[in-house]
């Protein structure tokens, strides 16, 4: 179920913690710049990247499940290839976030249907930072 603009604005205003799956420590990567923007917008970022201990000053976790043991995850933002997104979405469904977001260029209609069946709002193929900026400007 794709949220309306008003529903999305409300979800983003309620949310406090965003798990960023595939967050890169490299500043040139889109995941890094999006997560940095979200930090500056006041969100707590929880990096999900098994190859690093910390990213953007936050402890990095190997999986969403591991992160969910330490944090209440409001939004799961996915920076993975489309063919890997389904597994991440299934892991996200298990921790029951308020919103699952597949970044621009990440597409998986079957995963979207599974999230909808679980009653979790889902956004696909859009940039969370860009949409947040647009919604806050309105």
XYZ file of C-alpha atoms in Angstrom:
138
model
C 0.000 0.000 0.000
C 1.510 3.233 -1.183
C 0.794 6.112 1.186
C -0.776 9.339 -0.063
C 1.260 12.519 0.145
C -0.503 13.514 3.387
C -0.033 10.041 4.896
C 3.632 10.076 3.909
C 4.153 13.522 5.432
C 2.546 12.298 8.687
C 4.685 9.126 8.718
C 7.866 11.126 8.184
C 6.966 13.573 10.946
C 6.216 10.753 13.430
C 9.333 8.764 12.596
C 12.482 9.174 14.647
C 14.764 6.287 13.596
C 15.648 5.218 10.067
C 17.588 2.039 9.314
C 19.573 2.540 6.105
C 20.270 -0.840 4.523
C 23.390 -0.732 2.380
C 24.686 2.530 3.858
C 28.154 3.197 2.483
C 30.891 4.975 4.439
C 32.015 6.598 1.159
C 30.802 10.215 0.890
C 30.439 9.942 -2.902
C 27.807 7.192 -2.621
C 24.124 8.182 -2.744
C 23.360 6.173 0.424
C 25.877 8.265 2.354
C 24.574 11.629 1.177
C 20.936 10.624 1.752
C 21.689 9.340 5.269
C 23.680 12.487 6.073
C 20.739 14.626 4.885
C 18.350 12.594 7.064
C 20.647 13.010 10.088
C 20.691 16.758 9.543
C 16.884 16.691 9.285
C 16.803 15.289 12.827
C 16.472 11.528 12.309
C 18.562 8.909 14.079
C 20.288 6.832 11.405
C 20.988 3.153 12.008
C 23.463 1.868 9.407
C 22.967 -1.690 8.147
C 26.282 -2.748 6.629
C 28.122 -5.830 7.914
C 31.470 -4.573 6.610
C 31.811 -1.591 8.954
C 31.679 -0.923 12.693
C 30.475 2.685 12.427
C 29.183 4.937 9.658
C 28.280 8.612 10.066
C 29.093 8.339 13.763
C 26.557 5.559 14.373
C 27.110 1.891 15.206
C 26.626 -0.238 12.097
C 24.730 -3.532 12.249
C 25.060 -6.635 10.067
C 21.273 -7.101 9.701
C 17.981 -5.361 10.354
C 17.146 -7.981 12.962
C 20.332 -7.162 14.884
C 19.593 -3.435 14.710
C 16.003 -3.972 15.862
C 17.281 -5.604 19.057
C 18.853 -2.238 20.018
C 16.509 0.265 18.323
C 12.843 0.782 17.503
C 13.070 1.139 13.717
C 10.423 3.468 12.262
C 11.529 3.449 8.615
C 13.632 0.986 6.629
C 15.382 2.738 3.705
C 16.816 0.231 1.224
C 19.918 0.899 -0.900
C 20.361 -2.540 -2.449
C 20.067 -3.853 -5.988
C 16.537 -4.696 -7.062
C 17.316 -8.420 -7.098
C 18.399 -8.205 -3.425
C 15.540 -5.987 -2.248
C 13.022 -8.796 -1.668
C 15.078 -10.429 1.062
C 15.602 -7.080 2.761
C 11.869 -6.343 2.575
C 11.073 -9.725 4.128
C 13.498 -8.974 6.959
C 11.913 -5.532 7.344
C 8.389 -6.977 7.479
C 9.522 -9.146 10.411
C 10.484 -6.064 12.477
C 7.237 -4.178 11.621
C 8.469 -0.662 10.722
C 6.003 2.141 10.021
C 7.319 2.434 6.444
C 9.519 0.507 4.003
C 11.236 2.631 1.367
C 13.082 1.343 -1.711
C 15.373 4.040 -3.043
C 15.325 5.402 -6.567
C 16.114 2.658 -9.070
C 15.233 -0.163 -6.653
C 12.167 -2.069 -7.870
C 10.438 -5.194 -6.565
C 6.675 -5.431 -7.078
C 6.452 -8.826 -5.378
C 8.107 -7.389 -2.250
C 5.709 -4.446 -2.410
C 2.776 -6.878 -2.444
C 4.184 -8.746 0.588
C 4.550 -5.487 2.512
C 0.984 -4.500 1.561
C -0.300 -7.880 2.741
C 1.450 -7.226 6.065
C -0.171 -3.781 6.262
C 3.106 -1.872 6.027
C 3.188 1.275 3.871
C 5.697 0.976 1.047
C 7.400 3.439 -1.293
C 9.451 2.272 -4.267
C 11.766 3.911 -6.806
C 11.928 7.323 -5.104
C 14.650 9.093 -3.117
C 13.721 9.520 0.543
C 15.806 12.699 0.907
C 14.247 14.330 -2.162
C 10.710 13.401 -1.126
C 11.314 14.525 2.463
C 12.580 17.874 1.211
C 9.547 18.320 -1.083
C 7.049 17.344 1.626
C 8.578 19.627 4.216
C 8.599 22.539 1.761
C 4.834 22.235 1.207
